[in-house]
Amino acid sequence: MEEIKKIGTAELKYDGKTYPLEVMEGTEAERGIDIRALRKDSRLIAFDPGYGNTGSCRSAITFVDGENGILRYRGYAIEDLATNCTFIEVAYLLVHGALPTQNQLSKFSRLLNRHSLIHEDMRNFFRTYPEHAHPMAILSAMVVSLSSFYPELDASSDEELDLMVGRLLSKIRTLAALSYKQSVGEPHVYPTSKLTYVENFLNMMFYTPVANYEIDPVQVRALNKLLILHADHEQNCSTSAVRLVGSSGANLYAAIAAGICALWGPLHGGANQAVIEMLEYIHKEGEGVEKMVERAKDKNDPFRLMGFGHRVYKTYDPRARIAKNACEEVLNKLGIKDPLLDIAVELEEKALNDSYFKDRNLYPNVDYYTGITLRAMGIPMNMFTVIFTIGRLPGWIAHWLELRDDPDNRIGRPRQIYSGPNHRDYVPIEQRG
Ligand code: ACO
């Protein structure tokens, strides 16, 4: 990680005093004020609910320029990575900081293959979940359970660390597919070293002993792309959850399980499911897209246009453009004419030409088109966020590793402005009115 440059001093004037605050600059010229000493010197804290303007760490993993629609992993443009790489190459890039050589990639693939099985006893857990359990609930519980089945958590050498990371990256795909098989009551399918990472996942999802499953290279390419698009996005809600939990010294599996729970929410990774629900509603109820746009604008209606808007992107999300192309490619290959795609395109056009959305810089985000692609591939809606989880895992791991080696790392512990009652005298229960 490059040293952060100190480029000047800002001043905060308050209550007759001046507090100098160091100004720092990152490698892409974004600037911040170091307020770490502010409370000690002045008793003032920074108030920033939702952390919209708080830099929680230095990071050399992902760069997002939300004003100009730029996303880079370790310096490489998302467009280049999505066009030229497999998901596994990108996972290697995020975790190790550089694209792999052929030898490194082969070694990494062998590691993932070797650790793709889950402990047979873990398979019993699946059987005890209620039939309609959400796969995200199962997945988060299974990931934290890995810490008891693979308790070598200290990982002091590079080799041990590679093993722990490889295990998690590989097993998550097996756990995800098993949670689906369990939910549809079909026999579990084992991973095989004959297939690539994504092929294996599709095979474990869709192969049954009574109907052979043909792996379609167009779908494999599309899924690789979708996973790459999701692989990291700097300090988003789930990654911050991983870092916060990791900052307490919790093990990798525990921190990742927290990330999975954070991703589940409809304002984050759950949005791809919410988009399909919204499009289906428009389709089934015969609601015009105009009505949905009007509802989204109405401040008395809690409805929001799902898959629209982003905390950081104030222009078209570069991932949404790639996801839209991948979606069209898959639908064309499969010869599917999905009315939901037509509705999505119409809704997008309507919103992008509406002053409410224009004034607030609300554009489609990554989740807007991904659900339609996954649906076309036969992936059920409650698995959409699970796919996002598989994609985001290398990013979470990279952040956990970065945090571990960061000399500035302290346990995450925000402050608050207390707004409750002042001191009250205790009243015994018999005297309470
Ligand atoms: N539909 C209608 N209005 C919206 C939408 C939307 N999807 N998104 C934001 N707005 C409006 C807000 O009402 C607010 O209006 P106001 O200024 O008049 O009060 C303004 O735009 C700014 O919105 P905020 O809520 O302040 O933006 P924030 O950065 O907090 O939220 C978020 C970002 C959560 C993504 C939001 O845009 C949203 O709820 N979108 C829909 C859910 C979604 O698609 N989530 C996936 C995000 S991508 C990801 O996590 C991978």
Coordinates of C-alpha atoms and ligand atoms in Angstrom, one line a residue:
M1 CA 0.0 0.0 0.0
E2 CA 1.3 3.5 -1.0
E3 CA 2.0 5.9 1.9
I4 CA -0.8 8.5 2.1
K5 CA 0.7 12.0 1.2
K6 CA 0.2 14.8 3.7
I7 CA -0.5 17.8 1.6
G8 CA -1.5 20.6 3.9
T9 CA -3.4 21.7 7.0
A10 CA -7.1 22.7 7.3
E11 CA -8.3 24.7 10.3
L12 CA -11.4 24.2 12.3
K13 CA -12.4 27.3 14.3
Y14 CA -14.7 26.7 17.3
D15 CA -15.3 28.5 20.6
G16 CA -12.5 30.9 20.1
K17 CA -9.9 28.2 19.4
T18 CA -8.3 27.0 16.1
Y19 CA -7.7 23.3 15.6
P20 CA -5.3 22.4 12.8
L21 CA -6.3 19.2 10.9
E22 CA -3.9 17.5 8.5
V23 CA -5.1 17.1 4.9
M24 CA -4.1 13.9 3.2
E25 CA -4.3 12.8 -0.4
G26 CA -4.7 9.3 -1.9
T27 CA -3.2 8.0 -5.2
E28 CA -6.2 9.1 -7.2
A29 CA -6.2 12.6 -5.7
E30 CA -9.1 12.2 -3.4
R31 CA -8.6 14.2 -0.2
G32 CA -9.5 13.8 3.4
I33 CA -9.1 15.6 6.7
D34 CA -7.5 13.6 9.6
I35 CA -9.8 14.2 12.6
R36 CA -8.5 11.5 14.8
A37 CA -7.2 13.9 17.4
L38 CA -10.2 16.2 17.2
R39 CA -12.2 14.9 20.1
K40 CA -9.2 14.7 22.4
D41 CA -8.3 18.3 21.6
S42 CA -11.8 19.9 21.4
R43 CA -14.4 17.4 22.7
L44 CA -16.0 17.6 19.3
I45 CA -16.9 14.5 17.3
A46 CA -17.8 14.2 13.6
F47 CA -21.5 13.5 13.1
D48 CA -22.1 11.5 10.0
P49 CA -25.0 9.0 10.1
G50 CA -24.7 6.3 7.4
Y51 CA -21.0 7.2 7.2
G52 CA -21.7 9.0 3.8
N53 CA -18.6 11.2 4.3
T54 CA -16.4 9.2 6.6
G55 CA -13.2 7.5 5.4
S56 CA -12.9 4.5 7.7
C57 CA -9.5 3.3 6.4
R58 CA -6.8 3.5 3.8
S59 CA -7.3 0.8 1.1
A60 CA -5.3 -0.2 -2.0
I61 CA -7.9 -2.6 -3.3
T62 CA -10.7 -0.9 -5.3
F63 CA -11.1 2.6 -6.7
V64 CA -14.5 4.0 -7.4
D65 CA -15.1 7.4 -9.0
G66 CA -18.8 7.8 -8.6
E67 CA -19.0 11.2 -10.4
N68 CA -17.3 9.8 -13.6
G69 CA -18.6 6.2 -13.4
I70 CA -15.1 4.6 -12.9
L71 CA -14.5 1.3 -11.1
R72 CA -11.1 -0.4 -10.9
Y73 CA -9.9 -3.4 -9.0
R74 CA -6.2 -3.1 -8.1
G75 CA -5.9 -0.5 -10.9
Y76 CA -7.6 -2.5 -13.6
A77 CA -10.8 -1.2 -15.2
I78 CA -13.9 -3.2 -14.6
E79 CA -14.6 -3.3 -18.3
D80 CA -11.3 -4.9 -19.1
L81 CA -11.6 -7.5 -16.3
A82 CA -15.2 -8.4 -17.2
T83 CA -14.3 -8.8 -20.9
N84 CA -11.0 -10.7 -20.5
C85 CA -10.9 -12.6 -17.2
T86 CA -12.6 -15.4 -15.4
F87 CA -13.9 -14.8 -12.0
I88 CA -11.1 -16.9 -10.5
E89 CA -8.5 -14.7 -12.0
V90 CA -10.2 -11.6 -10.6
A91 CA -10.5 -13.3 -7.2
Y92 CA -6.7 -14.0 -7.3
L93 CA -6.2 -10.3 -8.3
L94 CA -8.2 -9.0 -5.4
V95 CA -6.7 -11.3 -2.8
H96 CA -3.1 -11.2 -4.0
G97 CA -2.9 -7.8 -5.5
A98 CA -1.7 -8.8 -9.0
L99 CA -3.2 -10.8 -11.9
P100 CA -1.9 -14.4 -11.8
T101 CA 0.7 -15.9 -14.2
Q102 CA -0.4 -19.1 -15.8
N103 CA 1.5 -21.1 -13.2
Q104 CA 0.0 -19.2 -10.3
L105 CA -3.5 -19.6 -11.8
S106 CA -3.1 -23.3 -12.2
K107 CA -1.8 -23.6 -8.6
F108 CA -4.8 -21.5 -7.4
S109 CA -7.3 -23.6 -9.4
R110 CA -5.8 -26.8 -7.9
L111 CA -6.1 -25.4 -4.4
L112 CA -9.8 -24.5 -5.0
N113 CA -10.4 -28.0 -6.5
R114 CA -8.8 -29.8 -3.6
H115 CA -10.9 -27.9 -1.0
S116 CA -14.2 -27.8 -2.8
L117 CA -15.9 -30.6 -0.7
I118 CA -17.5 -29.7 2.6
H119 CA -17.1 -31.9 5.6
E120 CA -19.7 -34.7 5.3
D121 CA -21.1 -33.9 8.8
M122 CA -21.9 -30.4 7.6
R123 CA -24.3 -31.8 5.1
N124 CA -26.5 -33.0 8.0
F125 CA -27.1 -29.3 8.9
F126 CA -28.9 -28.7 5.7
R127 CA -31.4 -31.5 6.4
T128 CA -32.5 -29.8 9.7
Y129 CA -33.5 -26.5 8.1
P130 CA -37.2 -25.8 7.5
E131 CA -38.2 -26.3 3.8
H132 CA -38.6 -22.7 3.1
A133 CA -35.6 -21.3 4.9
H134 CA -34.0 -18.5 2.9
P135 CA -30.6 -19.7 1.4
M136 CA -28.9 -16.5 2.8
A137 CA -29.9 -17.6 6.3
I138 CA -28.4 -21.1 5.7
L139 CA -25.3 -19.7 3.9
S140 CA -24.4 -17.3 6.7
A141 CA -24.8 -20.0 9.3
M142 CA -22.8 -22.5 7.3
V143 CA -19.9 -20.1 6.7
V144 CA -19.5 -19.3 10.4
S145 CA -19.8 -23.0 11.1
L146 CA -16.7 -23.6 8.9
S147 CA -14.7 -22.1 11.8
S148 CA -15.5 -25.2 13.9
F149 CA -14.9 -27.7 11.1
Y150 CA -11.6 -26.0 10.1
P151 CA -10.4 -24.5 13.3
E152 CA -6.8 -23.6 12.1
L153 CA -7.7 -19.9 12.3
D154 CA -4.4 -18.3 13.2
A155 CA -2.8 -18.6 9.8
S156 CA 0.6 -17.2 10.7
S157 CA 2.3 -18.3 7.4
D158 CA 1.4 -17.4 3.9
E159 CA 0.7 -21.0 3.1
E160 CA -1.8 -21.3 6.0
L161 CA -3.4 -18.1 4.9
D162 CA -3.7 -19.4 1.3
L163 CA -5.3 -22.5 2.6
M164 CA -7.9 -20.7 4.7
V165 CA -8.7 -18.3 1.8
G166 CA -8.8 -21.1 -0.7
R167 CA -11.1 -23.2 1.5
L168 CA -13.6 -20.4 1.9
L169 CA -13.6 -19.4 -1.8
S170 CA -14.1 -22.9 -2.9
K171 CA -16.5 -24.2 -0.3
I172 CA -18.9 -21.2 -0.5
R173 CA -19.9 -22.3 -4.0
T174 CA -20.6 -25.9 -2.8
L175 CA -22.5 -24.6 0.3
A176 CA -24.6 -22.2 -2.0
A177 CA -25.5 -25.0 -4.4
L178 CA -26.3 -27.4 -1.6
S179 CA -28.6 -24.9 0.0
Y180 CA -30.5 -24.7 -3.3
K181 CA -30.7 -28.5 -3.7
Q182 CA -32.0 -28.8 -0.1
S183 CA -34.7 -26.2 -0.8
V184 CA -36.0 -28.1 -3.8
G185 CA -35.6 -31.5 -2.2
E186 CA -33.1 -32.9 -4.7
P187 CA -30.1 -35.0 -4.0
H188 CA -26.9 -33.1 -3.3
V189 CA -24.3 -33.0 -6.2
Y190 CA -20.6 -33.1 -5.4
P191 CA -18.1 -30.8 -7.1
T192 CA -15.7 -32.3 -9.6
S193 CA -12.2 -31.4 -10.5
K194 CA -13.1 -31.8 -14.2
L195 CA -15.1 -28.6 -14.2
T196 CA -14.1 -24.9 -13.8
Y197 CA -15.3 -22.9 -10.8
V198 CA -18.4 -21.5 -12.4
E199 CA -19.2 -24.7 -14.4
N200 CA -19.0 -26.6 -11.2
F201 CA -21.4 -24.3 -9.5
L202 CA -24.0 -24.6 -12.3
N203 CA -23.5 -28.4 -12.4
M204 CA -24.1 -28.7 -8.6
M205 CA -27.2 -26.5 -9.0
F206 CA -28.8 -28.2 -11.9
Y207 CA -27.5 -31.7 -12.5
T208 CA -29.9 -34.5 -11.3
P209 CA -29.4 -38.2 -11.7
V210 CA -32.5 -38.4 -13.9
A211 CA -31.7 -35.6 -16.4
N212 CA -28.2 -34.8 -17.5
Y213 CA -27.2 -31.2 -17.4
E214 CA -25.5 -29.6 -20.4
I215 CA -23.2 -26.8 -19.4
D216 CA -23.8 -23.8 -21.7
P217 CA -20.6 -21.8 -22.4
V218 CA -22.6 -18.6 -22.9
Q219 CA -24.2 -18.9 -19.5
V220 CA -20.8 -19.8 -18.0
R221 CA -19.3 -16.6 -19.5
A222 CA -22.3 -14.5 -18.3
L223 CA -22.1 -15.8 -14.8
N224 CA -18.3 -15.2 -14.7
K225 CA -19.0 -11.6 -15.7
L226 CA -21.7 -11.1 -13.1
L227 CA -19.5 -12.5 -10.4
I228 CA -16.7 -10.2 -11.5
L229 CA -19.0 -7.2 -11.4
H230 CA -19.8 -8.0 -7.8
A231 CA -16.3 -8.9 -6.7
D232 CA -15.6 -5.7 -4.8
H233 CA -16.9 -2.2 -4.3
E234 CA -14.7 -0.7 -1.6
Q235 CA -16.3 0.3 1.7
N236 CA -20.0 -0.6 1.1
C237 CA -22.3 -1.8 3.8
S238 CA -21.3 -5.5 3.8
T239 CA -17.6 -4.9 3.4
S240 CA -17.7 -2.4 6.2
A241 CA -19.5 -5.1 8.3
V242 CA -16.7 -7.5 7.5
R243 CA -14.1 -4.9 8.5
L244 CA -15.9 -3.9 11.6
V245 CA -16.3 -7.5 12.8
G246 CA -12.7 -8.3 11.7
S247 CA -11.4 -5.3 13.6
S248 CA -12.3 -7.0 16.9
G249 CA -9.9 -9.8 16.0
A250 CA -12.8 -12.2 15.0
N251 CA -11.7 -14.9 12.6
L252 CA -12.2 -14.8 8.8
Y253 CA -15.3 -17.0 8.7
A254 CA -17.0 -15.0 11.4
A255 CA -16.3 -11.7 9.7
I256 CA -17.5 -13.0 6.3
A257 CA -20.7 -14.4 7.9
A258 CA -21.4 -10.9 9.1
G259 CA -20.9 -9.6 5.6
I260 CA -23.3 -12.1 4.2
C261 CA -26.0 -10.9 6.7
A262 CA -25.4 -7.3 5.8
L263 CA -25.6 -8.1 2.0
W264 CA -29.0 -9.8 2.5
G265 CA -30.8 -6.5 3.0
P266 CA -33.0 -5.2 0.2
L267 CA -31.2 -1.8 0.2
H268 CA -27.9 -3.7 -0.6
G269 CA -27.5 -7.2 -2.2
G270 CA -31.2 -8.1 -1.8
A271 CA -32.0 -5.4 -4.4
N272 CA -31.7 -7.8 -7.4
Q273 CA -34.5 -9.9 -5.9
A274 CA -36.5 -6.7 -5.2
V275 CA -36.0 -5.6 -8.8
I276 CA -37.6 -8.8 -10.2
E277 CA -40.4 -8.5 -7.7
M278 CA -41.1 -5.0 -8.8
L279 CA -41.0 -5.9 -12.6
E280 CA -43.2 -8.9 -12.0
Y281 CA -45.7 -6.7 -10.1
I282 CA -45.8 -4.2 -13.0
H283 CA -46.2 -7.1 -15.5
K284 CA -48.9 -9.0 -13.5
E285 CA -50.9 -6.0 -12.3
G286 CA -50.7 -4.4 -15.7
E287 CA -49.3 -1.2 -14.0
G288 CA -47.8 1.2 -16.4
V289 CA -44.2 2.2 -15.8
E290 CA -45.4 5.8 -15.5
K291 CA -47.3 4.9 -12.4
M292 CA -44.3 3.3 -10.8
V293 CA -42.2 6.3 -11.6
E294 CA -44.8 8.5 -10.0
R295 CA -45.0 6.3 -6.9
A296 CA -41.2 6.4 -6.6
K297 CA -41.3 10.2 -6.6
D298 CA -44.1 10.4 -4.1
K299 CA -42.6 11.2 -0.7
N300 CA -45.7 9.9 1.1
D301 CA -45.2 6.5 -0.5
P302 CA -42.3 4.4 0.8
F303 CA -41.9 2.7 -2.6
R304 CA -38.5 3.3 -4.3
L305 CA -37.5 2.2 -7.8
M306 CA -35.5 -0.9 -7.0
G307 CA -32.1 -1.2 -8.8
F308 CA -32.0 2.6 -9.1
G309 CA -29.7 5.0 -7.2
H310 CA -26.4 4.5 -5.5
R311 CA -24.6 6.1 -2.6
V312 CA -21.5 6.6 -4.6
Y313 CA -22.4 6.6 -8.3
K314 CA -24.0 9.9 -9.4
T315 CA -23.9 8.7 -13.0
Y316 CA -24.5 5.4 -14.8
D317 CA -23.1 2.6 -12.8
P318 CA -20.4 1.1 -15.1
R319 CA -21.4 -2.4 -13.8
A320 CA -25.0 -1.9 -14.9
R321 CA -23.9 -1.3 -18.5
I322 CA -21.9 -4.6 -18.6
A323 CA -24.8 -6.4 -16.8
K324 CA -27.3 -5.2 -19.4
N325 CA -25.1 -6.5 -22.3
A326 CA -24.6 -9.8 -20.5
C327 CA -28.4 -10.0 -20.0
E328 CA -29.1 -9.5 -23.7
E329 CA -26.4 -12.0 -24.7
V330 CA -27.9 -14.8 -22.5
L331 CA -31.5 -14.1 -23.5
N332 CA -30.5 -14.1 -27.2
K333 CA -28.6 -17.4 -26.8
L334 CA -31.4 -19.1 -25.0
G335 CA -34.0 -17.6 -27.3
I336 CA -35.9 -16.2 -24.4
K337 CA -38.2 -13.2 -24.9
D338 CA -38.7 -12.1 -21.3
P339 CA -41.3 -9.4 -20.9
L340 CA -39.6 -8.3 -17.8
L341 CA -36.6 -7.1 -19.9
D342 CA -38.9 -4.9 -22.0
I343 CA -40.5 -3.5 -18.9
A344 CA -37.0 -2.9 -17.4
V345 CA -35.8 -1.0 -20.5
E346 CA -39.0 1.1 -20.7
L347 CA -38.8 1.9 -17.0
E348 CA -35.2 2.9 -17.2
E349 CA -35.9 5.2 -20.2
K350 CA -38.9 6.8 -18.4
A351 CA -36.9 7.4 -15.2
L352 CA -33.8 8.7 -16.9
N353 CA -35.9 11.3 -18.7
D354 CA -37.7 12.4 -15.5
S355 CA -36.5 15.5 -13.7
Y356 CA -36.8 13.9 -10.3
F357 CA -34.3 11.2 -11.2
K358 CA -32.2 13.6 -13.3
D359 CA -31.9 16.2 -10.5
R360 CA -30.9 13.5 -7.9
N361 CA -28.5 11.7 -10.3
L362 CA -30.4 8.4 -10.0
Y363 CA -29.3 5.8 -12.5
P364 CA -29.6 2.0 -12.8
N365 CA -27.2 0.3 -10.4
V366 CA -25.6 -3.2 -10.8
D367 CA -28.7 -4.9 -9.5
Y368 CA -31.1 -3.6 -12.2
Y369 CA -30.3 -6.1 -14.9
T370 CA -28.6 -9.0 -13.1
G371 CA -31.9 -10.6 -11.9
I372 CA -33.3 -11.0 -15.4
T373 CA -30.1 -12.8 -16.5
L374 CA -30.1 -15.1 -13.5
R375 CA -33.8 -15.8 -14.0
A376 CA -33.2 -16.8 -17.6
M377 CA -30.5 -19.2 -16.4
G378 CA -33.1 -20.9 -14.2
I379 CA -31.7 -19.6 -11.0
P380 CA -34.6 -19.0 -8.5
M381 CA -35.1 -15.6 -7.1
N382 CA -34.2 -16.5 -3.5
M383 CA -30.7 -17.5 -4.8
F384 CA -29.9 -14.1 -6.4
T385 CA -28.3 -12.7 -3.3
V386 CA -26.5 -15.9 -2.8
I387 CA -24.9 -15.5 -6.3
F388 CA -24.0 -11.9 -5.2
T389 CA -22.4 -13.4 -2.1
I390 CA -20.2 -15.8 -4.1
G391 CA -19.1 -12.8 -6.2
R392 CA -18.4 -10.4 -3.3
L393 CA -16.4 -13.0 -1.3
P394 CA -13.0 -12.3 -2.8
G395 CA -13.5 -8.6 -2.1
W396 CA -14.4 -9.3 1.5
I397 CA -11.4 -11.6 1.9
A398 CA -9.1 -8.9 0.4
H399 CA -10.4 -6.3 2.9
W400 CA -10.1 -8.7 5.9
L401 CA -6.5 -9.4 4.8
E402 CA -5.7 -5.7 4.3
L403 CA -7.2 -4.8 7.7
R404 CA -5.1 -7.5 9.3
D405 CA -1.9 -6.0 8.1
D406 CA -2.9 -2.3 8.5
P407 CA -0.8 -0.6 11.2
D408 CA -3.6 1.9 11.6
N409 CA -6.1 -0.8 12.4
R410 CA -8.0 -0.3 15.7
I411 CA -11.2 -1.9 16.8
G412 CA -14.1 -0.2 15.0
R413 CA -16.0 1.9 17.5
P414 CA -18.0 4.9 16.2
R415 CA -19.3 7.5 18.7
Q416 CA -22.7 9.1 19.0
I417 CA -24.6 12.2 19.9
Y418 CA -26.6 11.0 22.9
S419 CA -30.2 12.3 22.7
G420 CA -31.9 10.4 25.5
P421 CA -33.0 11.5 29.0
N422 CA -30.6 13.1 31.5
H423 CA -29.9 11.5 34.8
R424 CA -33.1 10.2 36.5
D425 CA -33.4 8.9 40.1
Y426 CA -34.2 5.2 40.4
V427 CA -37.9 4.5 41.3
P428 CA -38.7 1.2 43.1
I429 CA -41.2 -0.9 41.1
E430 CA -44.1 -0.5 43.6
Q431 CA -43.8 3.3 43.4
R432 CA -43.9 3.5 39.5
G433 CA -47.1 5.0 38.1
Ligands
ACO1 N1 -36.2 5.6 -6.0 C1 -36.7 6.8 -5.7 N2 -36.0 7.8 -5.1 C2 -34.8 7.5 -4.7 C3 -34.2 6.3 -5.0 C4 -35.0 5.3 -5.7 N3 -34.5 4.1 -6.0 N4 -33.0 6.3 -4.5 C5 -32.8 7.5 -4.0 N5 -33.9 8.2 -4.1 C6 -34.1 9.6 -3.7 C7 -34.2 9.7 -2.2 O1 -35.6 9.7 -1.8 C8 -33.6 11.1 -1.9 O2 -34.6 12.1 -2.3 P1 -34.6 13.5 -1.5 O3 -33.3 14.1 -1.7 O4 -35.7 14.2 -2.1 O5 -34.9 13.1 0.0 C9 -32.4 11.2 -2.8 O6 -32.8 10.3 -3.9 C10 -31.1 10.7 -2.3 O7 -31.3 9.3 -1.8 P2 -30.7 8.7 -0.4 O8 -31.7 7.8 0.2 O9 -30.2 9.9 0.4 O10 -29.5 8.0 -1.0 P3 -28.6 6.9 -0.3 O11 -27.2 7.1 -0.8 O12 -28.8 7.0 1.2 O13 -29.2 5.5 -0.7 C11 -29.6 3.6 -2.0 C12 -28.7 4.8 -1.8 C13 -29.9 2.8 -0.7 C14 -29.0 2.6 -3.0 C15 -31.0 4.2 -2.6 O14 -30.7 4.8 -3.8 C16 -32.0 3.1 -2.8 O15 -32.8 2.8 -1.8 N6 -32.1 2.5 -4.0 C17 -33.0 1.4 -4.2 C18 -32.4 0.1 -3.6 C19 -31.3 -0.5 -4.5 O16 -31.3 -0.5 -5.7 N7 -30.2 -0.9 -3.8 C20 -29.0 -1.5 -4.4 C21 -27.9 -0.6 -4.3 S1 -26.5 -1.2 -5.2 C22 -25.8 -2.4 -4.1 O17 -26.0 -2.3 -3.0 C23 -25.1 -3.4 -4.7

